C-alpha atoms as a PDB file:
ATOM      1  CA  UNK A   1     -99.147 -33.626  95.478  1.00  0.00           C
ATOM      2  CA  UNK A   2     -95.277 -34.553  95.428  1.00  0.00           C
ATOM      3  CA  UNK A   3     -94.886 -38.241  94.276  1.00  0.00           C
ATOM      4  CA  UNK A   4     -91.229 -39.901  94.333  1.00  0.00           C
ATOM      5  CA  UNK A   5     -91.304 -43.262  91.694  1.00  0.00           C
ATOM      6  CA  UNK A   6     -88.912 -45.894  92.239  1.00  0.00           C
ATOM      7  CA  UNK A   7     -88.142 -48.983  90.185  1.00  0.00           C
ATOM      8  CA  UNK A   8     -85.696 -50.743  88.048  1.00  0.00           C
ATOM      9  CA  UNK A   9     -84.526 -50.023  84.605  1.00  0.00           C
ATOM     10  CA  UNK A  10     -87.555 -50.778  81.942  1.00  0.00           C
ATOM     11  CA  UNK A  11     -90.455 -51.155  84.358  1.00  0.00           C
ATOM     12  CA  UNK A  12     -91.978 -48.186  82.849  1.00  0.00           C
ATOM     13  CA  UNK A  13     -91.176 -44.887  85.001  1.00  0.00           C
ATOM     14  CA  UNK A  14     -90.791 -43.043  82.654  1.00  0.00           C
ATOM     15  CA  UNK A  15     -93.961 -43.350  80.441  1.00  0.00           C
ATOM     16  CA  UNK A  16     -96.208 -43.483  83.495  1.00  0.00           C
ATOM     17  CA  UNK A  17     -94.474 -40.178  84.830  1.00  0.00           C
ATOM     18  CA  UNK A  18     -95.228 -38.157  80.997  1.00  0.00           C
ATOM     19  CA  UNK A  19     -98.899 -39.157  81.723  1.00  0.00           C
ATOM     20  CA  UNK A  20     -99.024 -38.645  85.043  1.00  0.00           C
ATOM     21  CA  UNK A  21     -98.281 -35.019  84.746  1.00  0.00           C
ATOM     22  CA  UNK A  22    -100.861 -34.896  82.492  1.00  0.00           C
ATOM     23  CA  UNK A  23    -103.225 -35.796  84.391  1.00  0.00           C
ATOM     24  CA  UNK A  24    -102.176 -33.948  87.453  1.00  0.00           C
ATOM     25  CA  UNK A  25    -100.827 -30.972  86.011  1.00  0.00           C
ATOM     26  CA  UNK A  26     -97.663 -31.239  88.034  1.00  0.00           C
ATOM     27  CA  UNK A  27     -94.150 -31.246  86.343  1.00  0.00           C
ATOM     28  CA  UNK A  28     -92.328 -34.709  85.997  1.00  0.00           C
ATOM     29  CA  UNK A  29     -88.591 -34.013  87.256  1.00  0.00           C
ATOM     30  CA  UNK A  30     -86.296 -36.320  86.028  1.00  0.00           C
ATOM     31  CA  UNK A  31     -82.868 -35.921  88.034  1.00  0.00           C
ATOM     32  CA  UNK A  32     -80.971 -36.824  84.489  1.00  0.00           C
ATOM     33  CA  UNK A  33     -83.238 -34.030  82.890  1.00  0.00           C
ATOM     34  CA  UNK A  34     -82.376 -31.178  85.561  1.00  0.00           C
ATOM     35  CA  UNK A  35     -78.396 -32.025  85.756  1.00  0.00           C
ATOM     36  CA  UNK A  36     -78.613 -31.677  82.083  1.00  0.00           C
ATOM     37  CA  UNK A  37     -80.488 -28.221  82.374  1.00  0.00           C
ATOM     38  CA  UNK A  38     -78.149 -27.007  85.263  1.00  0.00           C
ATOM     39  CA  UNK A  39     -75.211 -27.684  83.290  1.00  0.00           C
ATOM     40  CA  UNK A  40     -76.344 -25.808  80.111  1.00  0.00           C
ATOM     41  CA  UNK A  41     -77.506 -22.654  82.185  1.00  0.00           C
ATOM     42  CA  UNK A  42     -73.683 -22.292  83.198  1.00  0.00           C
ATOM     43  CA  UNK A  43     -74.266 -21.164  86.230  1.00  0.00           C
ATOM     44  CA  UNK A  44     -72.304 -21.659  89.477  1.00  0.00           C
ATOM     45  CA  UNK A  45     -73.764 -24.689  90.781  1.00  0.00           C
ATOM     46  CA  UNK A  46     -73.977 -26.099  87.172  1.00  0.00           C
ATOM     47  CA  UNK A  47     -70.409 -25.664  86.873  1.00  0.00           C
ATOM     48  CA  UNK A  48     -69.572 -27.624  89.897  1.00  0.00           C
ATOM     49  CA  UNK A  49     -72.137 -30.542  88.573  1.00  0.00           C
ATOM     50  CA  UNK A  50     -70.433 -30.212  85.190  1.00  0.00           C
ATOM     51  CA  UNK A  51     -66.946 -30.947  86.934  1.00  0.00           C
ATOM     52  CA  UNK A  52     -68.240 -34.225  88.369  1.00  0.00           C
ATOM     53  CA  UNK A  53     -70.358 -35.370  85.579  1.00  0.00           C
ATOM     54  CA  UNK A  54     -67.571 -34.820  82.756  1.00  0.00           C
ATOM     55  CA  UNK A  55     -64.838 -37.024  84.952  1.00  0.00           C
ATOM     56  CA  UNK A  56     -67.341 -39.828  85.405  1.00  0.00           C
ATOM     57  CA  UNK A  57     -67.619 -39.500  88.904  1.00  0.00           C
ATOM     58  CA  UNK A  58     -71.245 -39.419  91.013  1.00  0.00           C
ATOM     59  CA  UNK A  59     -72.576 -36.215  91.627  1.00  0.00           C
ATOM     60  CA  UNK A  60     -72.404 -35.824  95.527  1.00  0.00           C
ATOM     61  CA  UNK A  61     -75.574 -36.136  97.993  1.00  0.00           C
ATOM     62  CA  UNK A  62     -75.309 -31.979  98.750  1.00  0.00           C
ATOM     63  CA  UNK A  63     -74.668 -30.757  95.250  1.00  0.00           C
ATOM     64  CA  UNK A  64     -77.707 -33.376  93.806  1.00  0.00           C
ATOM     65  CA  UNK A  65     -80.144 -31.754  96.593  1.00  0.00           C
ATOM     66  CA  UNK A  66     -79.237 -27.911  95.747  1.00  0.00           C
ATOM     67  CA  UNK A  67     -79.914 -29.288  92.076  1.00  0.00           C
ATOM     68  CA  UNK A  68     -83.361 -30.469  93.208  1.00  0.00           C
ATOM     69  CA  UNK A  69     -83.803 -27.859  95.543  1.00  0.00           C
ATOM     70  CA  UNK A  70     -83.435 -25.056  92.766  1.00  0.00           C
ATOM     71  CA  UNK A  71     -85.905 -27.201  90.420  1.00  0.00           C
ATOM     72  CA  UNK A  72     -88.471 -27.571  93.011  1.00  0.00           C
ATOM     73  CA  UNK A  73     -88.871 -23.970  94.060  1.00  0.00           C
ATOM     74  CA  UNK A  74     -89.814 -23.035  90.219  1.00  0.00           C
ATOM     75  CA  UNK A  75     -93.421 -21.761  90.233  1.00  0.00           C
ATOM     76  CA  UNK A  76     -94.454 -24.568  88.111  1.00  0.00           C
ATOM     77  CA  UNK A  77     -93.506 -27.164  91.043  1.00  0.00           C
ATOM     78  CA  UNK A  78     -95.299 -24.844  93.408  1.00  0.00           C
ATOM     79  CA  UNK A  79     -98.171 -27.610  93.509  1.00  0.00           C
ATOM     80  CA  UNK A  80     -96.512 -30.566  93.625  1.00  0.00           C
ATOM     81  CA  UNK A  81     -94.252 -32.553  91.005  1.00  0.00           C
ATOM     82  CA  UNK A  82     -92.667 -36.009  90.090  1.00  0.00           C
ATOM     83  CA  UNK A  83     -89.701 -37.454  91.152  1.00  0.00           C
ATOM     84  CA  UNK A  84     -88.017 -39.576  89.340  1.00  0.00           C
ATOM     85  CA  UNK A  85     -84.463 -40.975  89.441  1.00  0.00           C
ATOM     86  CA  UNK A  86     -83.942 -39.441  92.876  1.00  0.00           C
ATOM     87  CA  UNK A  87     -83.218 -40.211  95.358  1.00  0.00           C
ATOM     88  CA  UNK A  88     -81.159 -43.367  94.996  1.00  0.00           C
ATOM     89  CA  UNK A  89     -79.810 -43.858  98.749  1.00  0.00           C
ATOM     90  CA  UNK A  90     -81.214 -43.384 102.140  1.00  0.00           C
ATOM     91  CA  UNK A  91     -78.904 -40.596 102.746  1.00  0.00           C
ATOM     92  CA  UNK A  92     -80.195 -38.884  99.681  1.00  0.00           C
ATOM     93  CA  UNK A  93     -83.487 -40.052 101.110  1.00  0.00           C
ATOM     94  CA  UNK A  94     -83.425 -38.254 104.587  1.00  0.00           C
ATOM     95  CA  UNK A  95     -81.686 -35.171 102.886  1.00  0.00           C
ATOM     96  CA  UNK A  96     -84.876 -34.885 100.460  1.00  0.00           C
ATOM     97  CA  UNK A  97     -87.221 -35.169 103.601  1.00  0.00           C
ATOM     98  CA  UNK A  98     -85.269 -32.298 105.496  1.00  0.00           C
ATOM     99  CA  UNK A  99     -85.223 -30.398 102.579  1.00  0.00           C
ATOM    100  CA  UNK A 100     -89.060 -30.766 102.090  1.00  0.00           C
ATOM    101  CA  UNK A 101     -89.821 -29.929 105.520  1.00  0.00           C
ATOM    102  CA  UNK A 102     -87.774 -26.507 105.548  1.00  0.00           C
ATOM    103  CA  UNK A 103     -89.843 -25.496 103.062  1.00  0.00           C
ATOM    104  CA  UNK A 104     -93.008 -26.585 104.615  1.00  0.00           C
ATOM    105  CA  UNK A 105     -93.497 -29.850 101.981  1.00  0.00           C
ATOM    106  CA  UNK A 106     -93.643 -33.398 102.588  1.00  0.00           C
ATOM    107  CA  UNK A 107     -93.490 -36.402 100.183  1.00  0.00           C
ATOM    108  CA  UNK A 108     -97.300 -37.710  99.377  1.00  0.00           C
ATOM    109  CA  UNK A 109     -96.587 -40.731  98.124  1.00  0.00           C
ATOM    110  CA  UNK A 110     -93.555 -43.374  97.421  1.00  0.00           C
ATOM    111  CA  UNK A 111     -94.645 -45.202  94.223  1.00  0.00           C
ATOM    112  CA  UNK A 112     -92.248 -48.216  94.148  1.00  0.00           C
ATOM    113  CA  UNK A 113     -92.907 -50.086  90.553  1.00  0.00           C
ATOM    114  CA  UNK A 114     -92.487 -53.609  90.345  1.00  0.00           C
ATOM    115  CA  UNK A 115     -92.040 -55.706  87.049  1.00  0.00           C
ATOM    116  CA  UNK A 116     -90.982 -59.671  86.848  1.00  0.00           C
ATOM    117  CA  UNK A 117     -87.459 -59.748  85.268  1.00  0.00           C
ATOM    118  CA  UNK A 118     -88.346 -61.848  82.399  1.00  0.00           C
ATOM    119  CA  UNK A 119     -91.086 -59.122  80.827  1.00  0.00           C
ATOM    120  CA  UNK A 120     -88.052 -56.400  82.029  1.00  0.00           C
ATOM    121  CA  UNK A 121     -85.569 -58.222  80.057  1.00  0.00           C
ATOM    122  CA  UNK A 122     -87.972 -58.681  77.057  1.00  0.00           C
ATOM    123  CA  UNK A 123     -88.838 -55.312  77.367  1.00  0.00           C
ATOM    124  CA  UNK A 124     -85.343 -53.313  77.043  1.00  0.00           C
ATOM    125  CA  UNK A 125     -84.098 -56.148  74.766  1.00  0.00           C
ATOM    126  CA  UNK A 126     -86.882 -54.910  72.074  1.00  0.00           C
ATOM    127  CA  UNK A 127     -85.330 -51.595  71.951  1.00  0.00           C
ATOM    128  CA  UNK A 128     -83.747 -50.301  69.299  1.00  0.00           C
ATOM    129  CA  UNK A 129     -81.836 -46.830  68.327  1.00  0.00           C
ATOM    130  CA  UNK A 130     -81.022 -45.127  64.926  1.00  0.00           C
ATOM    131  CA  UNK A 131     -76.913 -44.744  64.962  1.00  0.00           C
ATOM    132  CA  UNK A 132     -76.968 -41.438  62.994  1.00  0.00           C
ATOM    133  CA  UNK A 133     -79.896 -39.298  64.211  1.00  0.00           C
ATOM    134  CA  UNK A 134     -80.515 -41.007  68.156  1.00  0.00           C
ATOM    135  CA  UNK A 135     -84.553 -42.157  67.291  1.00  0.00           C
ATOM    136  CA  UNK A 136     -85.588 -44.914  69.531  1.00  0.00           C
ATOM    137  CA  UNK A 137     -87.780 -47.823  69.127  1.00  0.00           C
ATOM    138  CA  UNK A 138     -89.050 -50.486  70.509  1.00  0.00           C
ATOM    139  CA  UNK A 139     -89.665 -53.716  68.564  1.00  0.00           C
ATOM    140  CA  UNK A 140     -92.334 -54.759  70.805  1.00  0.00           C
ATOM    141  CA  UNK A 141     -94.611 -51.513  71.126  1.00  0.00           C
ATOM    142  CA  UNK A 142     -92.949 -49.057  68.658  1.00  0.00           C
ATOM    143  CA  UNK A 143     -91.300 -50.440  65.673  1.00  0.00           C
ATOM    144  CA  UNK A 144     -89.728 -48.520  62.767  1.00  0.00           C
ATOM    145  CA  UNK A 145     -92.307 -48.699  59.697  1.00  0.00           C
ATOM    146  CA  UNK A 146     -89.907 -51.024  57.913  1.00  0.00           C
ATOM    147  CA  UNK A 147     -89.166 -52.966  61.238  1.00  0.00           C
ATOM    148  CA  UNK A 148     -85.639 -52.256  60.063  1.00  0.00           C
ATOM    149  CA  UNK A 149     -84.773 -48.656  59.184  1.00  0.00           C
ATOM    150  CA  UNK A 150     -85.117 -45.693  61.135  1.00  0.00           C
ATOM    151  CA  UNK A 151     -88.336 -43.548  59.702  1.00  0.00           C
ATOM    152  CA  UNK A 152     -86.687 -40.354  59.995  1.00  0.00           C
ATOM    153  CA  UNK A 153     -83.542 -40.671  58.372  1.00  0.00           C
ATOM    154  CA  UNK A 154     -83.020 -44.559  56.994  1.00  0.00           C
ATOM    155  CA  UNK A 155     -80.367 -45.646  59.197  1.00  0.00           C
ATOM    156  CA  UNK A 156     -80.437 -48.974  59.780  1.00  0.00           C
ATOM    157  CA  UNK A 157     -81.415 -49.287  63.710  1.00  0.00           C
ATOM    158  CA  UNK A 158     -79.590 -50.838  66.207  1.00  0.00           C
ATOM    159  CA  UNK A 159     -79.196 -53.084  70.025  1.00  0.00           C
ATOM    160  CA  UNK A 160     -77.104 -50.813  72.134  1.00  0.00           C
ATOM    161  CA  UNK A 161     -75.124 -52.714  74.018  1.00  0.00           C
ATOM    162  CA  UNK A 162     -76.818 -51.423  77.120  1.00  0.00           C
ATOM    163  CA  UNK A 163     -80.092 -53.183  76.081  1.00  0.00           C
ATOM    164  CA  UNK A 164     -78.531 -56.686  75.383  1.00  0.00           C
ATOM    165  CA  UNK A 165     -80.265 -59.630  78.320  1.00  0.00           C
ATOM    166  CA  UNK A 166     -77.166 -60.145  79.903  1.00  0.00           C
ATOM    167  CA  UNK A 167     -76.444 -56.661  80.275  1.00  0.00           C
ATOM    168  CA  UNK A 168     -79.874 -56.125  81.283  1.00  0.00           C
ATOM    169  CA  UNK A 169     -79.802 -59.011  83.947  1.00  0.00           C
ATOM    170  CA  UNK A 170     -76.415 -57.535  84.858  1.00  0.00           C
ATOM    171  CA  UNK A 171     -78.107 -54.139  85.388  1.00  0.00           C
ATOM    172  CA  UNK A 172     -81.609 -55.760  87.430  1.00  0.00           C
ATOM    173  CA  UNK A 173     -79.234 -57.336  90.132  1.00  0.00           C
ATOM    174  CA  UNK A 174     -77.463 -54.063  90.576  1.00  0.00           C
ATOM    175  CA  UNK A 175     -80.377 -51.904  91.372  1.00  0.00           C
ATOM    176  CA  UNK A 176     -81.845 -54.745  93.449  1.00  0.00           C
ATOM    177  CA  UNK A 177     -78.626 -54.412  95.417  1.00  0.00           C
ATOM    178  CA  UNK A 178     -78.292 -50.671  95.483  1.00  0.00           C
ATOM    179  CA  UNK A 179     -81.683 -50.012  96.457  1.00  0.00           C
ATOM    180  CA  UNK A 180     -82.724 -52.670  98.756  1.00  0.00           C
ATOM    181  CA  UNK A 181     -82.065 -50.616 101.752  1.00  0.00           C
ATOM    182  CA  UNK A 182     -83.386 -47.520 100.080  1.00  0.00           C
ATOM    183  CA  UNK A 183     -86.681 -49.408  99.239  1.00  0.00           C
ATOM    184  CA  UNK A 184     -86.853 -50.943 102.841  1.00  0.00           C
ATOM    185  CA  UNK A 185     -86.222 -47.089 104.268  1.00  0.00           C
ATOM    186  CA  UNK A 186     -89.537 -46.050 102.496  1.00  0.00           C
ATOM    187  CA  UNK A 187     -91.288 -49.337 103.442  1.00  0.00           C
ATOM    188  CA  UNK A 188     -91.653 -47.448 106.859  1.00  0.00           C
ATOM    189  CA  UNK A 189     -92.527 -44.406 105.731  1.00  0.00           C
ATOM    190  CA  UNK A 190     -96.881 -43.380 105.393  1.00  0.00           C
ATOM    191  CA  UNK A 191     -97.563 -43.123 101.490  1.00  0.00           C
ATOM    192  CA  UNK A 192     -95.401 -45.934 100.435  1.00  0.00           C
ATOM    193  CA  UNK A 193     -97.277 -48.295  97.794  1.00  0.00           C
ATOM    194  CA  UNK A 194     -95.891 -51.376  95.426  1.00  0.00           C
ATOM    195  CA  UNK A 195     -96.875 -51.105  91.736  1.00  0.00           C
ATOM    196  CA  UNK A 196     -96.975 -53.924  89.552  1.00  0.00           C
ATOM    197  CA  UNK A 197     -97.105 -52.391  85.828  1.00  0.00           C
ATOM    198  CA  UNK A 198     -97.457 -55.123  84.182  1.00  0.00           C
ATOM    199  CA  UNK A 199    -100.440 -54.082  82.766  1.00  0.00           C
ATOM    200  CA  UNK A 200    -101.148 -51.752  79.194  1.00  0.00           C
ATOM    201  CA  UNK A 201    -100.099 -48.223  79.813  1.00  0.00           C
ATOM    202  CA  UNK A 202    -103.476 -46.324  80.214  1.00  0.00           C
ATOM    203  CA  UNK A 203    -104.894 -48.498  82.019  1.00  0.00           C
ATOM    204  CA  UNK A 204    -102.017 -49.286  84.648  1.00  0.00           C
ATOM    205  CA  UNK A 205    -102.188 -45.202  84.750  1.00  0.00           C
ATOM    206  CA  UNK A 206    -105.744 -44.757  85.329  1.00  0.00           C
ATOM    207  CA  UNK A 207    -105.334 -47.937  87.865  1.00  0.00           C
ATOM    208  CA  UNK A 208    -102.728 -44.768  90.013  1.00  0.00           C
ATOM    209  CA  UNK A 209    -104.302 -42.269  89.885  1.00  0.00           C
ATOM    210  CA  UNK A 210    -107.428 -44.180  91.454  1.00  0.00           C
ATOM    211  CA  UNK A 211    -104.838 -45.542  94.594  1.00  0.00           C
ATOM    212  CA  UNK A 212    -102.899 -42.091  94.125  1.00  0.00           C
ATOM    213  CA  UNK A 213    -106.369 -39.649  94.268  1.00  0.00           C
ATOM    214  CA  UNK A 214    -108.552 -42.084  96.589  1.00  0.00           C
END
């Protein structure tokens, strides 16, 4: 089964996708993960995502698909996997579904996950991260022991700047923006289905896989 997951910063992609593939024995690929892993294998095409990614410029549609494309044809991926962070535009969109079809795949289902901006912005406001060693935490679900101090190495923890509510709200109204088209592309398309994950982990999951497995 190939599943693509959409949705905003801190509705919970992540975390659903780790169990997910747990429970369907299919890889989850994150797009940050696999840019990462093409880069340190030094080859050809990592070098040419490493030139983009190092000057702070977006990788483009054709070099992001060859990424995917390479990921996707592992044997591991040979029964389906989890997108996640990709694509972002409809271009990258309709290059996913031609790549798909010449290889005789198609996209199962569109998982778009919905959140209300208040429980986003509480969310990613509760998280914290240790300056020295990179832990993270969340106040809300995942505090240090202390509530203060990171557990592995006593650093006091921190708010990134990324994870303050204005930058947060800042962040909401640009993906609503940038992926408004995107979401209304996949509106159209058989397999789409909206989310809402407001509910505890394992049982939003288990809620899925029931829509996702019939």
């Amino acid at each position: 089964m190939i599943i693509v997951l959409l949705g905003a910063p801190g509705v919970g992609k992540g975390s659903y996708a780790k169990l997910l593939q747990d429970y369907m024995k299919v890889p989850h690929i994150s797009t940050g993960d696999i840019l990462r892993h093409a880069i340190e294998e030094k080859s050809e095409l990592g070098e040419r995502v490493k030139k983009y990614v190092s000057s702070g410029d977006l990788v483009p549609d054709e070099i992001m698909l060859e990424v995917v494309k390479e990921r996707i044809s592992k044997p591991d991926a040979k029964d389906g996997f989890i997108l996640d962070g990709f694509p972002r535009t409809i271009p990258q969109a309709e290059g996913l579904k031609k790549l798909l079809a010449s290889m005789g795949r198609k996209i199962d289902f569109i998982v778009n996950m919905v959140l209300d901006e208040e429980t986003i912005v509480k969310r990613l406001s509760a998280r914290r991260q240790c300056p020295s060693c990179g832990a993270i935490y969340n106040m809300l679900s995942n505090p240090p022991k202390d509530n203060e101090n990171c557990d592995i190495c006593g650093t006091k923890v921190i708010v990134r700047p990324d994870d303050e509510p204005e930058t947060v709200r800042f962040r909401l109204k640009v993906y609503e923006e940038k992926t408004k088209p995107l979401i209304e592309y996949y509106q159209k398309e058989p397999g789409y289905i909206t989310f809402d994950t407001s509910s505890p982990l394992e049982e939003g999951v288990k809620r899925l896989l029931k829509l996702l497995t019939g």
